[in-house]
């Protein structure tokens, strides 16, 4: 075990708040949905019971309608805005009112494959909750075919350029005074802008106004866009959930139906003019016209094609350090601002799973080497400038530590020796 392995384990332990893991101290002091699923995967490399526990605390916050919220506010923390009183969802424990990329079933499958001897009872308890969550996605977010998001935060890729056309229609002028906390923790030039934040808060206020009635938010809310990123993540997760169901002897035909419907909807998010999958404003029917990392998650769902391959190589070769979150040759590219350019180790890890499954071991090895080099040189940062590797955002980050243990740093010396 290398000293980086030790550091990664120490980060997971340090960010453990007793059954759930915060993404990083200070900036994100609660349990976040997809961060937590990655934490579970990381724990699975050295503490399988703790891995299952992470998934259990996440799924325990499920709403009655099946939604698993994007933040669970276990203990109040004044260092974060917008906190539980702003979301005002009347849940116990308090939660936000939107969801986040459903990577949990895919990562549960990977954990289960490591723990078939002892994990069965825990998988049996989690499985119905995962099925209910996937049914919620199908019923509440897939009415237009691909997955719709009702808030950019639901995508996990908060301020990526994909959402700009939808955000333009949101009125952020009436939100009133508030104090952001994120910019007190990290360099403001690496975070979303004030104009974006005003709109984020306006969308939360709309949810509160309609009592978090999801059907009304979809029908009348200020923002509704098709997200290629979640579409591919959910499609993959449906297929992984079906594998888990079969292992438990369950009838998975309903899940197979959701997966088929979603796969059949993929042509609706293919923008032929752009030569890529693309986000779409579902209020106006217009494509975003933006190439970003959401499109490249197609590999995770086995939905790559030669045109997308060419785009991938173009944007990847234009930078040196992992796959950028936005097109480096587009005017909106901002290499250190959160999802408007930086490379994210965690997204690289998801793409790597897809590239490997597609038989592109060469690309997977390159992505892994670049991701590992960023972490070896700079540590476990949230994201990195893909042009020069500068570390950005929060540090001692849970999911970066997790993907080091599970993928980027796993048997690294062996991999380097073989290269
Ligand atoms: C934040 O606070 O920036 C989060 O990404 C919202 O989920």
CSV table of C-alpha atoms and ligand atoms in Angstrom, one decimal:
chain,number,residue,atom,x,y,z
A,1,UNK,CA,0.0,0.0,0.0
A,2,UNK,CA,1.4,3.4,-0.9
A,3,UNK,CA,1.3,6.5,1.2
A,4,UNK,CA,-1.4,8.0,-1.1
A,5,UNK,CA,-3.5,4.9,-0.4
A,6,UNK,CA,-3.1,5.7,3.3
A,7,UNK,CA,-4.0,9.3,2.8
A,8,UNK,CA,-7.1,8.4,0.8
A,9,UNK,CA,-8.3,6.1,3.5
A,10,UNK,CA,-7.6,8.8,6.1
A,11,UNK,CA,-9.7,11.3,4.1
A,12,UNK,CA,-12.6,8.9,4.1
A,13,UNK,CA,-12.3,8.3,7.8
A,14,UNK,CA,-11.8,12.0,8.5
A,15,UNK,CA,-14.9,13.0,6.5
A,16,UNK,CA,-17.0,10.3,8.2
A,17,UNK,CA,-19.6,11.9,10.4
A,18,UNK,CA,-20.8,8.6,11.9
A,19,UNK,CA,-22.5,6.5,9.2
A,20,UNK,CA,-22.4,9.0,6.5
A,21,UNK,CA,-19.5,10.9,4.8
A,22,UNK,CA,-19.4,14.6,4.0
A,23,UNK,CA,-17.9,15.5,0.6
A,24,UNK,CA,-15.3,17.8,2.3
A,25,UNK,CA,-15.2,19.6,5.6
A,26,UNK,CA,-16.4,23.3,5.4
A,27,UNK,CA,-17.6,23.7,1.8
A,28,UNK,CA,-20.0,20.7,1.9
A,29,UNK,CA,-20.9,19.8,5.5
A,30,UNK,CA,-23.8,17.4,4.9
A,31,UNK,CA,-24.5,14.1,3.1
A,32,UNK,CA,-24.7,14.6,-0.6
A,33,UNK,CA,-26.3,11.9,-2.7
A,34,UNK,CA,-23.8,11.0,-5.4
A,35,UNK,CA,-20.8,11.9,-3.3
A,36,UNK,CA,-22.0,9.4,-0.7
A,37,UNK,CA,-22.4,6.6,-3.3
A,38,UNK,CA,-18.8,7.2,-4.3
A,39,UNK,CA,-17.7,7.2,-0.7
A,40,UNK,CA,-19.3,3.8,-0.3
A,41,UNK,CA,-17.3,2.5,-3.2
A,42,UNK,CA,-14.1,3.9,-1.7
A,43,UNK,CA,-14.9,2.3,1.7
A,44,UNK,CA,-15.5,-1.0,0.0
A,45,UNK,CA,-11.8,-1.3,-0.7
A,46,UNK,CA,-10.9,-1.6,3.0
A,47,UNK,CA,-14.1,-1.7,5.1
A,48,UNK,CA,-17.1,-3.4,3.5
A,49,UNK,CA,-19.5,-3.1,6.4
A,50,UNK,CA,-18.9,0.7,6.4
A,51,UNK,CA,-19.5,0.8,2.6
A,52,UNK,CA,-23.0,-0.8,3.0
A,53,UNK,CA,-23.7,1.6,5.9
A,54,UNK,CA,-23.0,4.6,3.7
A,55,UNK,CA,-25.6,3.3,1.2
A,56,UNK,CA,-28.0,2.6,4.0
A,57,UNK,CA,-27.9,6.1,5.5
A,58,UNK,CA,-28.3,7.6,2.0
A,59,UNK,CA,-31.3,5.4,1.1
A,60,UNK,CA,-32.9,5.9,4.6
A,61,UNK,CA,-33.6,9.5,3.6
A,62,UNK,CA,-35.8,8.4,0.7
A,63,UNK,CA,-39.1,10.4,0.4
A,64,UNK,CA,-42.4,8.6,0.4
A,65,UNK,CA,-42.7,9.1,-3.3
A,66,UNK,CA,-39.4,7.3,-3.9
A,67,UNK,CA,-37.1,10.3,-4.5
A,68,UNK,CA,-33.7,10.2,-2.8
A,69,UNK,CA,-32.8,13.8,-2.1
A,70,UNK,CA,-29.5,15.4,-3.1
A,71,UNK,CA,-28.6,16.7,0.3
A,72,UNK,CA,-29.5,15.2,3.7
A,73,UNK,CA,-29.1,17.8,6.5
A,74,UNK,CA,-28.3,15.5,9.4
A,75,UNK,CA,-27.0,18.2,11.7
A,76,UNK,CA,-27.5,21.9,11.1
A,77,UNK,CA,-24.3,23.7,10.0
A,78,UNK,CA,-24.2,27.5,9.6
A,79,UNK,CA,-21.3,27.2,7.3
A,80,UNK,CA,-23.5,26.2,4.3
A,81,UNK,CA,-26.1,28.0,2.3
A,82,UNK,CA,-28.8,27.2,1.3
A,83,UNK,CA,-29.5,25.2,4.4
A,84,UNK,CA,-32.6,23.2,5.6
A,85,UNK,CA,-34.6,26.3,6.4
A,86,UNK,CA,-34.3,27.6,2.9
A,87,UNK,CA,-35.3,24.3,1.3
A,88,UNK,CA,-38.1,23.9,3.8
A,89,UNK,CA,-39.2,20.4,2.7
A,90,UNK,CA,-40.8,19.2,6.0
A,91,UNK,CA,-38.8,16.0,5.8
A,92,UNK,CA,-37.2,14.2,8.8
A,93,UNK,CA,-34.2,14.2,8.6
A,94,UNK,CA,-34.3,17.6,6.8
A,95,UNK,CA,-33.4,17.3,3.1
A,96,UNK,CA,-33.2,19.3,-0.1
A,97,UNK,CA,-36.1,19.0,-2.6
A,98,UNK,CA,-34.4,17.7,-5.7
A,99,UNK,CA,-32.4,14.6,-6.5
A,100,UNK,CA,-28.9,14.0,-7.9
A,101,UNK,CA,-27.3,11.6,-10.4
A,102,UNK,CA,-28.4,8.1,-9.6
A,103,UNK,CA,-25.0,6.3,-9.5
A,104,UNK,CA,-25.9,4.3,-6.4
A,105,UNK,CA,-27.2,1.2,-8.2
A,106,UNK,CA,-24.1,1.0,-10.4
A,107,UNK,CA,-21.8,1.4,-7.4
A,108,UNK,CA,-23.9,-1.0,-5.3
A,109,UNK,CA,-23.3,-3.6,-7.9
A,110,UNK,CA,-19.5,-3.1,-7.8
A,111,UNK,CA,-19.6,-3.3,-4.0
A,112,UNK,CA,-21.8,-6.4,-4.1
A,113,UNK,CA,-19.4,-8.1,-6.5
A,114,UNK,CA,-16.7,-7.6,-3.8
A,115,UNK,CA,-18.9,-8.9,-1.0
A,116,UNK,CA,-21.2,-11.6,-2.3
A,117,UNK,CA,-20.4,-13.9,0.7
A,118,UNK,CA,-21.6,-11.5,3.4
A,119,UNK,CA,-23.4,-8.7,1.6
A,120,UNK,CA,-26.6,-10.5,0.6
A,121,UNK,CA,-28.8,-9.4,3.5
A,122,UNK,CA,-27.8,-5.8,3.1
A,123,UNK,CA,-28.3,-5.9,-0.6
A,124,UNK,CA,-31.8,-7.4,-0.1
A,125,UNK,CA,-32.7,-4.5,2.2
A,126,UNK,CA,-31.4,-1.9,-0.2
A,127,UNK,CA,-32.8,-3.3,-3.4
A,128,UNK,CA,-36.5,-2.3,-3.0
A,129,UNK,CA,-35.4,1.2,-2.1
A,130,UNK,CA,-33.3,1.4,-5.2
A,131,UNK,CA,-36.1,0.1,-7.3
A,132,UNK,CA,-38.5,2.7,-5.9
A,133,UNK,CA,-36.0,5.5,-6.6
A,134,UNK,CA,-35.6,4.3,-10.2
A,135,UNK,CA,-39.3,4.2,-10.6
A,136,UNK,CA,-39.5,7.8,-9.3
A,137,UNK,CA,-37.0,8.8,-12.0
A,138,UNK,CA,-39.0,7.0,-14.7
A,139,UNK,CA,-42.3,8.5,-13.6
A,140,UNK,CA,-41.3,12.0,-12.4
A,141,UNK,CA,-38.5,12.8,-14.7
A,142,UNK,CA,-38.7,10.8,-17.9
A,143,UNK,CA,-42.1,12.0,-19.2
A,144,UNK,CA,-40.4,13.6,-22.1
A,145,UNK,CA,-38.2,10.6,-22.9
A,146,UNK,CA,-34.7,11.5,-21.7
A,147,UNK,CA,-34.2,12.5,-18.1
A,148,UNK,CA,-35.4,16.0,-17.3
A,149,UNK,CA,-33.9,18.0,-14.4
A,150,UNK,CA,-35.8,20.7,-12.6
A,151,UNK,CA,-32.7,22.5,-11.2
A,152,UNK,CA,-29.1,22.6,-12.4
A,153,UNK,CA,-28.0,21.2,-9.0
A,154,UNK,CA,-30.0,18.0,-9.8
A,155,UNK,CA,-27.5,17.3,-12.6
A,156,UNK,CA,-24.6,17.3,-10.2
A,157,UNK,CA,-22.8,19.5,-12.9
A,158,UNK,CA,-24.2,22.7,-11.4
A,159,UNK,CA,-23.0,25.5,-13.6
A,160,UNK,CA,-22.0,23.7,-16.8
A,161,UNK,CA,-22.7,25.6,-20.0
A,162,UNK,CA,-25.4,23.0,-20.9
A,163,UNK,CA,-27.8,24.9,-18.6
A,164,UNK,CA,-27.2,28.4,-19.9
A,165,UNK,CA,-30.2,28.6,-22.2
A,166,UNK,CA,-32.6,27.3,-19.5
A,167,UNK,CA,-31.0,29.5,-16.9
A,168,UNK,CA,-31.6,32.6,-19.1
A,169,UNK,CA,-35.4,32.1,-18.7
A,170,UNK,CA,-35.2,32.1,-14.8
A,171,UNK,CA,-35.8,35.4,-13.0
A,172,UNK,CA,-33.3,35.7,-10.2
A,173,UNK,CA,-34.1,39.4,-9.5
A,174,UNK,CA,-36.7,38.8,-6.7
A,175,UNK,CA,-34.8,36.4,-4.4
A,176,UNK,CA,-34.0,39.0,-1.8
A,177,UNK,CA,-30.8,39.3,0.3
A,178,UNK,CA,-28.7,36.2,1.2
A,179,UNK,CA,-25.1,35.5,2.0
A,180,UNK,CA,-23.3,32.8,0.1
A,181,UNK,CA,-21.0,30.6,2.1
A,182,UNK,CA,-19.2,28.6,-0.6
A,183,UNK,CA,-17.1,31.6,-1.7
A,184,UNK,CA,-15.8,31.9,1.9
A,185,UNK,CA,-14.4,28.4,1.7
A,186,UNK,CA,-12.8,28.5,-1.8
A,187,UNK,CA,-11.6,31.0,-4.4
A,188,UNK,CA,-14.8,32.7,-5.8
A,189,UNK,CA,-13.3,32.6,-9.3
A,190,UNK,CA,-13.6,28.8,-9.1
A,191,UNK,CA,-17.3,28.9,-8.2
A,192,UNK,CA,-20.6,29.8,-9.9
A,193,UNK,CA,-21.3,33.5,-10.4
A,194,UNK,CA,-23.7,35.6,-8.4
A,195,UNK,CA,-26.2,35.8,-11.3
A,196,UNK,CA,-26.2,32.0,-11.4
A,197,UNK,CA,-26.7,31.8,-7.6
A,198,UNK,CA,-29.7,34.2,-7.7
A,199,UNK,CA,-31.4,31.9,-10.2
A,200,UNK,CA,-30.5,28.7,-8.2
A,201,UNK,CA,-32.2,30.3,-5.2
A,202,UNK,CA,-35.2,31.4,-7.2
A,203,UNK,CA,-35.8,27.8,-8.3
A,204,UNK,CA,-35.6,26.6,-4.7
A,205,UNK,CA,-38.1,29.3,-3.7
A,206,UNK,CA,-40.5,28.0,-6.4
A,207,UNK,CA,-40.2,24.5,-5.0
A,208,UNK,CA,-41.1,25.8,-1.5
A,209,UNK,CA,-44.0,27.8,-2.9
A,210,UNK,CA,-45.6,24.7,-4.4
A,211,UNK,CA,-44.8,22.5,-1.4
A,212,UNK,CA,-42.3,20.5,-3.4
A,213,UNK,CA,-45.1,19.0,-5.5
A,214,UNK,CA,-42.9,17.4,-8.1
A,215,UNK,CA,-45.6,17.2,-10.8
A,216,UNK,CA,-46.1,21.0,-10.5
A,217,UNK,CA,-42.4,21.7,-10.6
A,218,UNK,CA,-42.1,19.7,-13.8
A,219,UNK,CA,-45.2,21.3,-15.3
A,220,UNK,CA,-44.8,24.9,-14.2
A,221,UNK,CA,-41.3,25.4,-12.7
A,222,UNK,CA,-38.9,28.0,-13.9
A,223,UNK,CA,-36.4,25.4,-15.3
A,224,UNK,CA,-36.8,22.1,-17.2
A,225,UNK,CA,-34.0,20.7,-19.3
A,226,UNK,CA,-33.1,17.2,-20.6
A,227,UNK,CA,-29.8,16.2,-19.2
A,228,UNK,CA,-27.6,13.8,-21.2
A,229,UNK,CA,-25.4,13.1,-18.2
A,230,UNK,CA,-28.2,11.8,-15.9
A,231,UNK,CA,-29.8,10.1,-18.9
A,232,UNK,CA,-26.7,7.9,-19.4
A,233,UNK,CA,-26.1,7.4,-15.7
A,234,UNK,CA,-29.7,6.3,-15.1
A,235,UNK,CA,-29.6,4.0,-18.2
A,236,UNK,CA,-26.5,2.3,-16.9
A,237,UNK,CA,-27.9,2.2,-13.4
A,238,UNK,CA,-31.1,0.6,-14.6
A,239,UNK,CA,-29.1,-2.2,-16.2
A,240,UNK,CA,-27.0,-2.7,-13.1
A,241,UNK,CA,-30.1,-2.7,-10.9
A,242,UNK,CA,-31.5,-5.4,-13.1
A,243,UNK,CA,-28.3,-7.5,-12.6
A,244,UNK,CA,-28.7,-7.1,-8.8
A,245,UNK,CA,-32.4,-8.0,-9.0
A,246,UNK,CA,-31.6,-11.2,-11.0
A,247,UNK,CA,-29.0,-12.1,-8.4
A,248,UNK,CA,-31.7,-11.9,-5.8
A,249,UNK,CA,-34.1,-13.9,-7.8
A,250,UNK,CA,-36.5,-11.0,-8.4
A,251,UNK,CA,-38.6,-10.3,-11.5
A,252,UNK,CA,-36.8,-7.4,-13.2
A,253,UNK,CA,-39.1,-6.9,-16.2
A,254,UNK,CA,-40.3,-3.5,-15.0
A,255,UNK,CA,-36.7,-2.3,-14.7
A,256,UNK,CA,-35.9,-3.7,-18.2
A,257,UNK,CA,-38.9,-1.7,-19.5
A,258,UNK,CA,-37.5,1.5,-18.0
A,259,UNK,CA,-34.1,0.9,-19.6
A,260,UNK,CA,-35.6,0.1,-23.0
A,261,UNK,CA,-37.7,3.3,-22.9
A,262,UNK,CA,-34.7,5.4,-22.0
A,263,UNK,CA,-32.5,3.9,-24.6
A,264,UNK,CA,-35.2,4.5,-27.2
A,265,UNK,CA,-35.3,8.2,-26.2
A,266,UNK,CA,-31.5,8.7,-26.9
A,267,UNK,CA,-32.2,10.0,-30.5
A,268,UNK,CA,-34.1,12.9,-28.9
A,269,UNK,CA,-30.9,14.3,-27.3
A,270,UNK,CA,-28.6,13.7,-30.3
A,271,UNK,CA,-27.9,17.1,-31.9
A,272,UNK,CA,-26.9,16.4,-35.5
A,273,UNK,CA,-25.7,20.0,-36.0
A,274,UNK,CA,-23.4,19.7,-33.0
A,275,UNK,CA,-22.3,16.2,-33.8
A,276,UNK,CA,-23.0,15.1,-30.2
A,277,UNK,CA,-25.5,14.4,-27.5
A,278,UNK,CA,-26.7,17.7,-26.2
A,279,UNK,CA,-28.8,19.1,-23.4
A,280,UNK,CA,-32.2,20.4,-24.5
A,281,UNK,CA,-34.5,23.1,-23.0
A,282,UNK,CA,-37.8,21.2,-22.6
A,283,UNK,CA,-39.8,24.4,-22.4
A,284,UNK,CA,-38.7,25.7,-25.8
A,285,UNK,CA,-37.5,22.5,-27.5
A,286,UNK,CA,-34.2,24.1,-28.2
A,287,UNK,CA,-30.9,22.3,-28.0
A,288,UNK,CA,-28.2,23.9,-25.8
A,289,UNK,CA,-25.6,23.6,-28.6
A,290,UNK,CA,-22.9,22.8,-26.0
A,291,UNK,CA,-20.4,19.9,-26.0
A,292,UNK,CA,-19.6,18.8,-22.5
A,293,UNK,CA,-18.8,15.9,-20.2
A,294,UNK,CA,-22.5,15.0,-19.9
A,295,UNK,CA,-22.4,13.8,-23.5
A,296,UNK,CA,-19.3,11.7,-22.9
A,297,UNK,CA,-21.0,9.8,-20.2
A,298,UNK,CA,-22.6,8.0,-23.2
A,299,UNK,CA,-19.8,5.5,-22.9
A,300,UNK,CA,-21.1,4.5,-19.5
A,301,UNK,CA,-24.4,3.5,-21.1
A,302,UNK,CA,-22.8,1.8,-24.1
A,303,UNK,CA,-24.1,4.6,-26.3
A,304,UNK,CA,-20.9,5.9,-27.9
A,305,UNK,CA,-20.5,6.2,-31.7
A,306,UNK,CA,-17.7,7.2,-34.1
A,307,UNK,CA,-18.8,10.9,-34.3
A,308,UNK,CA,-18.7,11.1,-30.5
A,309,UNK,CA,-15.4,9.4,-30.5
A,310,UNK,CA,-14.0,12.1,-32.7
A,311,UNK,CA,-15.4,14.8,-30.4
A,312,UNK,CA,-13.9,13.1,-27.4
A,313,UNK,CA,-10.4,12.9,-28.9
A,314,UNK,CA,-10.6,16.5,-30.1
A,315,UNK,CA,-11.5,18.0,-26.7
A,316,UNK,CA,-9.2,15.6,-24.8
A,317,UNK,CA,-6.2,16.3,-27.0
A,318,UNK,CA,-6.8,20.0,-26.6
A,319,UNK,CA,-6.0,19.8,-22.9
A,320,UNK,CA,-3.4,17.6,-21.1
A,321,UNK,CA,-5.0,16.5,-17.9
A,322,UNK,CA,-8.2,14.4,-18.1
A,323,UNK,CA,-11.5,15.1,-19.9
A,324,UNK,CA,-12.6,18.7,-19.6
A,325,UNK,CA,-16.2,19.4,-18.4
A,326,UNK,CA,-16.7,21.9,-21.3
A,327,UNK,CA,-15.3,22.2,-24.8
A,328,UNK,CA,-11.9,23.9,-24.6
A,329,UNK,CA,-12.3,25.3,-28.1
A,330,UNK,CA,-15.6,27.0,-27.2
A,331,UNK,CA,-15.8,30.7,-26.1
A,332,UNK,CA,-17.5,29.7,-22.8
A,333,UNK,CA,-14.5,27.5,-21.7
A,334,UNK,CA,-13.3,28.6,-18.2
A,335,UNK,CA,-10.7,26.2,-17.1
A,336,UNK,CA,-10.9,26.8,-13.3
A,337,UNK,CA,-14.6,27.6,-12.8
A,338,UNK,CA,-16.3,24.5,-11.4
A,339,UNK,CA,-18.2,22.8,-14.3
A,340,UNK,CA,-17.3,25.2,-17.0
A,341,UNK,CA,-14.0,23.7,-18.0
A,342,UNK,CA,-12.2,21.8,-15.2
A,343,UNK,CA,-11.5,18.0,-15.3
A,344,UNK,CA,-13.2,16.1,-12.5
A,345,UNK,CA,-11.6,12.9,-11.3
A,346,UNK,CA,-15.0,11.4,-10.4
A,347,UNK,CA,-16.4,12.0,-13.9
A,348,UNK,CA,-13.2,10.5,-15.4
A,349,UNK,CA,-13.8,7.4,-13.3
A,350,UNK,CA,-17.4,7.0,-14.6
A,351,UNK,CA,-16.2,7.5,-18.2
A,352,UNK,CA,-13.4,5.0,-17.6
A,353,UNK,CA,-16.0,2.3,-16.6
A,354,UNK,CA,-17.7,2.9,-19.9
A,355,UNK,CA,-14.5,3.0,-22.0
A,356,UNK,CA,-13.3,-0.3,-20.5
A,357,UNK,CA,-16.7,-1.9,-21.1
A,358,UNK,CA,-16.5,-0.7,-24.7
A,359,UNK,CA,-13.2,-2.5,-25.2
A,360,UNK,CA,-11.3,0.8,-25.3
A,361,UNK,CA,-8.6,-0.2,-22.8
A,362,UNK,CA,-6.1,2.1,-24.4
A,363,UNK,CA,-8.2,5.2,-23.7
A,364,UNK,CA,-9.1,3.9,-20.2
A,365,UNK,CA,-5.4,3.5,-19.4
A,366,UNK,CA,-4.6,7.0,-20.6
A,367,UNK,CA,-7.4,8.5,-18.6
A,368,UNK,CA,-6.4,6.7,-15.6
A,369,UNK,CA,-2.7,7.7,-15.9
A,370,UNK,CA,-3.7,11.4,-16.3
A,371,UNK,CA,-6.1,11.3,-13.4
A,372,UNK,CA,-3.5,9.5,-11.2
A,373,UNK,CA,-0.9,12.1,-12.1
A,374,UNK,CA,-3.1,15.0,-11.0
A,375,UNK,CA,-3.7,13.4,-7.6
A,376,UNK,CA,0.0,12.3,-7.2
A,377,UNK,CA,1.2,15.8,-8.0
A,378,UNK,CA,-1.4,17.9,-6.1
A,379,UNK,CA,-3.4,15.8,-3.8
A,380,UNK,CA,-7.1,14.9,-3.4
A,381,UNK,CA,-8.7,18.1,-4.8
A,382,UNK,CA,-12.3,18.4,-6.0
A,383,UNK,CA,-11.4,19.3,-9.6
A,384,UNK,CA,-8.4,20.4,-11.7
A,385,UNK,CA,-7.6,22.9,-14.4
A,386,UNK,CA,-7.3,20.5,-17.4
A,387,UNK,CA,-4.8,22.8,-19.3
A,388,UNK,CA,-2.1,22.9,-16.6
A,389,UNK,CA,-3.3,20.7,-13.8
A,390,UNK,CA,-3.8,23.4,-11.2
A,391,UNK,CA,-5.8,22.0,-8.3
A,392,UNK,CA,-9.1,23.7,-7.7
A,393,UNK,CA,-12.1,23.8,-5.4
A,394,UNK,CA,-12.2,21.9,-2.1
A,395,UNK,CA,-9.4,19.7,-0.9
A,396,UNK,CA,-9.2,16.4,1.0
A,397,UNK,CA,-12.2,15.5,-1.1
A,398,UNK,CA,-14.1,12.3,-0.4
A,399,UNK,CA,-14.9,11.2,-3.9
A,400,UNK,CA,-11.4,12.0,-5.2
A,401,UNK,CA,-10.0,9.8,-2.4
A,402,UNK,CA,-12.6,7.1,-3.3
A,403,UNK,CA,-11.8,7.0,-7.0
A,404,UNK,CA,-8.1,6.9,-6.1
A,405,UNK,CA,-8.7,3.7,-4.1
A,406,UNK,CA,-11.1,2.1,-6.5
A,407,UNK,CA,-9.6,3.1,-9.8
A,408,UNK,CA,-7.0,5.8,-10.4
A,409,UNK,CA,-4.5,4.5,-7.9
A,410,UNK,CA,-5.5,0.9,-7.7
A,411,UNK,CA,-2.5,-1.4,-8.5
A,412,UNK,CA,-0.9,1.7,-10.0
A,413,UNK,CA,2.7,0.5,-9.5
A,414,UNK,CA,1.8,-2.7,-11.4
A,415,UNK,CA,0.1,-0.7,-14.2
A,416,UNK,CA,3.1,1.6,-14.5
A,417,UNK,CA,5.4,-1.4,-14.7
A,418,UNK,CA,3.4,-2.9,-17.5
A,419,UNK,CA,3.3,0.3,-19.5
B,1,LIG,C1,-23.4,23.6,-3.9
B,1,LIG,O1,-23.8,24.0,-2.8
B,1,LIG,O2,-22.6,24.1,-4.7
B,1,LIG,C2,-23.9,22.2,-4.3
B,1,LIG,O3,-23.2,21.8,-5.4
B,1,LIG,C3,-25.3,22.2,-4.5
B,1,LIG,O4,-25.6,20.9,-4.5
